Amino acid sequence: MAPPKTDFPPIRACLFDMDGLLIDSEDIYSLVTDTILSNYSRPPLPWHIKAQLQGRPGHASDAILQSWAKLPISPSEFAAQSDALKEKHFPSTKPLPGVPALLTSLKKVGVQLALATSSNKRNFGLKTAHLEELFRCFQTEKRVLGDDERIEQGRGKPAPDIYLLAMEMVNVGLRRIGEKEVRREECLVFEDSVPGIEAGRRAGMRVVWCPHPGLAKEFKGREELVLAGQLGERGVVDGEEVVPGWPREVGDGWGERLESLEHFDYSKYGIKVVA
């Protein structure tokens, strides 16, 4: 195994997932799903199944859930029940520890920020309308949502498209003011999900994995495989561009795991914070 790469350029752009990373909505998703499962005498959703749902667009995660749960209702009825519960609970989301301080510090020193979430526009609004000050850090044009028409059907996470689009929106803004565009190696992806980490690695970007404690327990002993993007389902895709950090290897230095965003080390990524 080759030694880990250490000669990275400073990070100039941070691209963030949202659910379970910035806000506590993953726990609400669990509450919603377990409520419906209980109504049909099904057991609570286990983490080895939930891990497959995280980070994916709604239609993809719903298909995986239905395949496991085998509920005696149609997909449309499941969606209707799920939407009603989400509408009730999503407006109670809260920022996760360390998030407000991290976003504020990055913005203060001029690091470019973008959002890349699989949440659709409706759910994004339900989760964030009461957190306007927090999400003001992300300019509207730098928010890429799961139902963005520029992302082809079937190309949600773990495909890299959403992060590549988020980087492009950052570069649109930089070109507008005559500044140098960011390169993939200058982007840092923050994720809580395994498919999301794979998406970031496939995009040729460095990654920070900050998983839910339940997910961390599920992948105990396999953390380095997650950071290398080697636990995904996509394999080698014909025609997929060869990007920086390819091939992805265990311990290659492109990824880091954190228990909380409170522990983010700015200096490790060449970011000089202002006291």
JSON list of N, CA, C and O in Angstrom, two decimals, residues 142-168:
[
{"chain": "A", "resi": 142, "resn": "LYS", "atom": "N", "xyz": [-26.09, 28.30, -4.85]},
{"chain": "A", "resi": 142, "resn": "LYS", "atom": "CA", "xyz": [-25.13, 27.28, -4.43]},
{"chain": "A", "resi": 142, "resn": "LYS", "atom": "C", "xyz": [-25.80, 26.22, -3.56]},
{"chain": "A", "resi": 142, "resn": "LYS", "atom": "O", "xyz": [-25.12, 25.53, -2.79]},
{"chain": "A", "resi": 143, "resn": "ARG", "atom": "N", "xyz": [-27.10, 26.09, -3.71]},
{"chain": "A", "resi": 143, "resn": "ARG", "atom": "CA", "xyz": [-27.86, 25.02, -3.05]},
{"chain": "A", "resi": 143, "resn": "ARG", "atom": "C", "xyz": [-28.33, 24.06, -4.14]},
{"chain": "A", "resi": 143, "resn": "ARG", "atom": "O", "xyz": [-29.18, 24.40, -4.96]},
{"chain": "A", "resi": 144, "resn": "VAL", "atom": "N", "xyz": [-27.78, 22.86, -4.15]},
{"chain": "A", "resi": 144, "resn": "VAL", "atom": "CA", "xyz": [-28.17, 21.84, -5.12]},
{"chain": "A", "resi": 144, "resn": "VAL", "atom": "C", "xyz": [-29.01, 20.80, -4.38]},
{"chain": "A", "resi": 144, "resn": "VAL", "atom": "O", "xyz": [-28.52, 20.13, -3.46]},
{"chain": "A", "resi": 145, "resn": "LEU", "atom": "N", "xyz": [-30.28, 20.68, -4.78]},
{"chain": "A", "resi": 145, "resn": "LEU", "atom": "CA", "xyz": [-31.22, 19.78, -4.11]},
{"chain": "A", "resi": 145, "resn": "LEU", "atom": "C", "xyz": [-31.41, 18.49, -4.90]},
{"chain": "A", "resi": 145, "resn": "LEU", "atom": "O", "xyz": [-31.04, 18.40, -6.07]},
{"chain": "A", "resi": 146, "resn": "GLY", "atom": "N", "xyz": [-32.03, 17.52, -4.25]},
{"chain": "A", "resi": 146, "resn": "GLY", "atom": "CA", "xyz": [-32.16, 16.20, -4.85]},
{"chain": "A", "resi": 146, "resn": "GLY", "atom": "C", "xyz": [-33.03, 16.14, -6.09]},
{"chain": "A", "resi": 146, "resn": "GLY", "atom": "O", "xyz": [-32.87, 15.23, -6.91]},
{"chain": "A", "resi": 147, "resn": "ASP", "atom": "N", "xyz": [-33.96, 17.09, -6.24]},
{"chain": "A", "resi": 147, "resn": "ASP", "atom": "CA", "xyz": [-34.81, 17.09, -7.43]},
{"chain": "A", "resi": 147, "resn": "ASP", "atom": "C", "xyz": [-34.37, 18.13, -8.45]},
{"chain": "A", "resi": 147, "resn": "ASP", "atom": "O", "xyz": [-35.15, 18.55, -9.29]},
{"chain": "A", "resi": 148, "resn": "ASP", "atom": "N", "xyz": [-33.12, 18.54, -8.38]},
{"chain": "A", "resi": 148, "resn": "ASP", "atom": "CA", "xyz": [-32.57, 19.49, -9.35]},
{"chain": "A", "resi": 148, "resn": "ASP", "atom": "C", "xyz": [-32.60, 18.85, -10.74]},
{"chain": "A", "resi": 148, "resn": "ASP", "atom": "O", "xyz": [-32.06, 17.75, -10.94]},
{"chain": "A", "resi": 149, "resn": "GLU", "atom": "N", "xyz": [-33.22, 19.52, -11.69]},
{"chain": "A", "resi": 149, "resn": "GLU", "atom": "CA", "xyz": [-33.39, 18.96, -13.04]},
{"chain": "A", "resi": 149, "resn": "GLU", "atom": "C", "xyz": [-32.08, 18.79, -13.78]},
{"chain": "A", "resi": 149, "resn": "GLU", "atom": "O", "xyz": [-32.02, 18.08, -14.80]},
{"chain": "A", "resi": 150, "resn": "ARG", "atom": "N", "xyz": [-31.02, 19.42, -13.29]},
{"chain": "A", "resi": 150, "resn": "ARG", "atom": "CA", "xyz": [-29.73, 19.29, -13.95]},
{"chain": "A", "resi": 150, "resn": "ARG", "atom": "C", "xyz": [-29.04, 17.96, -13.63]},
{"chain": "A", "resi": 150, "resn": "ARG", "atom": "O", "xyz": [-28.04, 17.61, -14.27]},
{"chain": "A", "resi": 151, "resn": "ILE", "atom": "N", "xyz": [-29.56, 17.23, -12.64]},
{"chain": "A", "resi": 151, "resn": "ILE", "atom": "CA", "xyz": [-29.02, 15.92, -12.30]},
{"chain": "A", "resi": 151, "resn": "ILE", "atom": "C", "xyz": [-29.89, 14.86, -12.96]},
{"chain": "A", "resi": 151, "resn": "ILE", "atom": "O", "xyz": [-31.10, 14.79, -12.72]},
{"chain": "A", "resi": 152, "resn": "GLU", "atom": "N", "xyz": [-29.30, 14.03, -13.79]},
{"chain": "A", "resi": 152, "resn": "GLU", "atom": "CA", "xyz": [-30.05, 13.02, -14.52]},
{"chain": "A", "resi": 152, "resn": "GLU", "atom": "C", "xyz": [-30.69, 12.01, -13.57]},
{"chain": "A", "resi": 152, "resn": "GLU", "atom": "O", "xyz": [-30.14, 11.70, -12.51]},
{"chain": "A", "resi": 153, "resn": "GLN", "atom": "N", "xyz": [-31.86, 11.52, -13.97]},
{"chain": "A", "resi": 153, "resn": "GLN", "atom": "CA", "xyz": [-32.53, 10.48, -13.20]},
{"chain": "A", "resi": 153, "resn": "GLN", "atom": "C", "xyz": [-31.59, 9.28, -13.02]},
{"chain": "A", "resi": 153, "resn": "GLN", "atom": "O", "xyz": [-30.94, 8.84, -13.96]},
{"chain": "A", "resi": 154, "resn": "GLY", "atom": "N", "xyz": [-31.50, 8.80, -11.79]},
{"chain": "A", "resi": 154, "resn": "GLY", "atom": "CA", "xyz": [-30.63, 7.67, -11.50]},
{"chain": "A", "resi": 154, "resn": "GLY", "atom": "C", "xyz": [-29.19, 8.04, -11.23]},
{"chain": "A", "resi": 154, "resn": "GLY", "atom": "O", "xyz": [-28.35, 7.16, -11.03]},
{"chain": "A", "resi": 155, "resn": "ARG", "atom": "N", "xyz": [-28.90, 9.34, -11.20]},
{"chain": "A", "resi": 155, "resn": "ARG", "atom": "CA", "xyz": [-27.52, 9.79, -10.97]},
{"chain": "A", "resi": 155, "resn": "ARG", "atom": "C", "xyz": [-27.38, 10.52, -9.63]},
{"chain": "A", "resi": 155, "resn": "ARG", "atom": "O", "xyz": [-26.54, 11.39, -9.46]},
{"chain": "A", "resi": 156, "resn": "GLY", "atom": "N", "xyz": [-28.24, 10.16, -8.66]},
{"chain": "A", "resi": 156, "resn": "GLY", "atom": "CA", "xyz": [-28.07, 10.67, -7.30]},
{"chain": "A", "resi": 156, "resn": "GLY", "atom": "C", "xyz": [-26.90, 9.98, -6.62]},
{"chain": "A", "resi": 156, "resn": "GLY", "atom": "O", "xyz": [-26.26, 9.08, -7.19]},
{"chain": "A", "resi": 157, "resn": "LYS", "atom": "N", "xyz": [-26.60, 10.37, -5.38]},
{"chain": "A", "resi": 157, "resn": "LYS", "atom": "CA", "xyz": [-25.54, 9.69, -4.62]},
{"chain": "A", "resi": 157, "resn": "LYS", "atom": "C", "xyz": [-25.84, 8.19, -4.60]},
{"chain": "A", "resi": 157, "resn": "LYS", "atom": "O", "xyz": [-27.00, 7.81, -4.45]},
{"chain": "A", "resi": 158, "resn": "PRO", "atom": "N", "xyz": [-24.85, 7.33, -4.79]},
{"chain": "A", "resi": 158, "resn": "PRO", "atom": "CA", "xyz": [-23.40, 7.54, -4.70]},
{"chain": "A", "resi": 158, "resn": "PRO", "atom": "C", "xyz": [-22.71, 8.01, -5.99]},
{"chain": "A", "resi": 158, "resn": "PRO", "atom": "O", "xyz": [-21.48, 8.04, -6.02]},
{"chain": "A", "resi": 159, "resn": "ALA", "atom": "N", "xyz": [-23.45, 8.33, -7.05]},
{"chain": "A", "resi": 159, "resn": "ALA", "atom": "CA", "xyz": [-22.82, 8.95, -8.21]},
{"chain": "A", "resi": 159, "resn": "ALA", "atom": "C", "xyz": [-22.28, 10.32, -7.81]},
{"chain": "A", "resi": 159, "resn": "ALA", "atom": "O", "xyz": [-22.80, 10.96, -6.90]},
{"chain": "A", "resi": 160, "resn": "PRO", "atom": "N", "xyz": [-21.27, 10.82, -8.50]},
{"chain": "A", "resi": 160, "resn": "PRO", "atom": "CA", "xyz": [-20.62, 12.07, -8.09]},
{"chain": "A", "resi": 160, "resn": "PRO", "atom": "C", "xyz": [-21.32, 13.33, -8.57]},
{"chain": "A", "resi": 160, "resn": "PRO", "atom": "O", "xyz": [-20.92, 14.44, -8.19]},
{"chain": "A", "resi": 161, "resn": "ASP", "atom": "N", "xyz": [-22.38, 13.20, -9.37]},
{"chain": "A", "resi": 161, "resn": "ASP", "atom": "CA", "xyz": [-22.94, 14.34, -10.10]},
{"chain": "A", "resi": 161, "resn": "ASP", "atom": "C", "xyz": [-23.32, 15.52, -9.23]},
{"chain": "A", "resi": 161, "resn": "ASP", "atom": "O", "xyz": [-23.08, 16.68, -9.58]},
{"chain": "A", "resi": 162, "resn": "ILE", "atom": "N", "xyz": [-23.94, 15.26, -8.07]},
{"chain": "A", "resi": 162, "resn": "ILE", "atom": "CA", "xyz": [-24.43, 16.36, -7.25]},
{"chain": "A", "resi": 162, "resn": "ILE", "atom": "C", "xyz": [-23.26, 17.20, -6.71]},
{"chain": "A", "resi": 162, "resn": "ILE", "atom": "O", "xyz": [-23.37, 18.43, -6.62]},
{"chain": "A", "resi": 163, "resn": "TYR", "atom": "N", "xyz": [-22.14, 16.57, -6.40]},
{"chain": "A", "resi": 163, "resn": "TYR", "atom": "CA", "xyz": [-21.00, 17.33, -5.91]},
{"chain": "A", "resi": 163, "resn": "TYR", "atom": "C", "xyz": [-20.26, 18.05, -7.04]},
{"chain": "A", "resi": 163, "resn": "TYR", "atom": "O", "xyz": [-19.74, 19.15, -6.84]},
{"chain": "A", "resi": 164, "resn": "LEU", "atom": "N", "xyz": [-20.25, 17.45, -8.20]},
{"chain": "A", "resi": 164, "resn": "LEU", "atom": "CA", "xyz": [-19.65, 18.13, -9.35]},
{"chain": "A", "resi": 164, "resn": "LEU", "atom": "C", "xyz": [-20.48, 19.36, -9.73]},
{"chain": "A", "resi": 164, "resn": "LEU", "atom": "O", "xyz": [-19.93, 20.41, -10.09]},
{"chain": "A", "resi": 165, "resn": "LEU", "atom": "N", "xyz": [-21.80, 19.25, -9.63]},
{"chain": "A", "resi": 165, "resn": "LEU", "atom": "CA", "xyz": [-22.66, 20.39, -9.92]},
{"chain": "A", "resi": 165, "resn": "LEU", "atom": "C", "xyz": [-22.48, 21.48, -8.87]},
{"chain": "A", "resi": 165, "resn": "LEU", "atom": "O", "xyz": [-22.43, 22.68, -9.19]},
{"chain": "A", "resi": 166, "resn": "ALA", "atom": "N", "xyz": [-22.38, 21.09, -7.59]},
{"chain": "A", "resi": 166, "resn": "ALA", "atom": "CA", "xyz": [-22.16, 22.07, -6.53]},
{"chain": "A", "resi": 166, "resn": "ALA", "atom": "C", "xyz": [-20.85, 22.82, -6.76]},
{"chain": "A", "resi": 166, "resn": "ALA", "atom": "O", "xyz": [-20.78, 24.05, -6.59]},
{"chain": "A", "resi": 167, "resn": "MET", "atom": "N", "xyz": [-19.79, 22.09, -7.16]},
{"chain": "A", "resi": 167, "resn": "MET", "atom": "CA", "xyz": [-18.52, 22.75, -7.45]},
{"chain": "A", "resi": 167, "resn": "MET", "atom": "C", "xyz": [-18.67, 23.71, -8.62]},
{"chain": "A", "resi": 167, "resn": "MET", "atom": "O", "xyz": [-18.11, 24.82, -8.60]},
{"chain": "A", "resi": 168, "resn": "GLU", "atom": "N", "xyz": [-19.39, 23.31, -9.64]},
{"chain": "A", "resi": 168, "resn": "GLU", "atom": "CA", "xyz": [-19.59, 24.18, -10.79]},
{"chain": "A", "resi": 168, "resn": "GLU", "atom": "C", "xyz": [-20.33, 25.46, -10.40]},
{"chain": "A", "resi": 168, "resn": "GLU", "atom": "O", "xyz": [-20.00, 26.55, -10.89]}
]
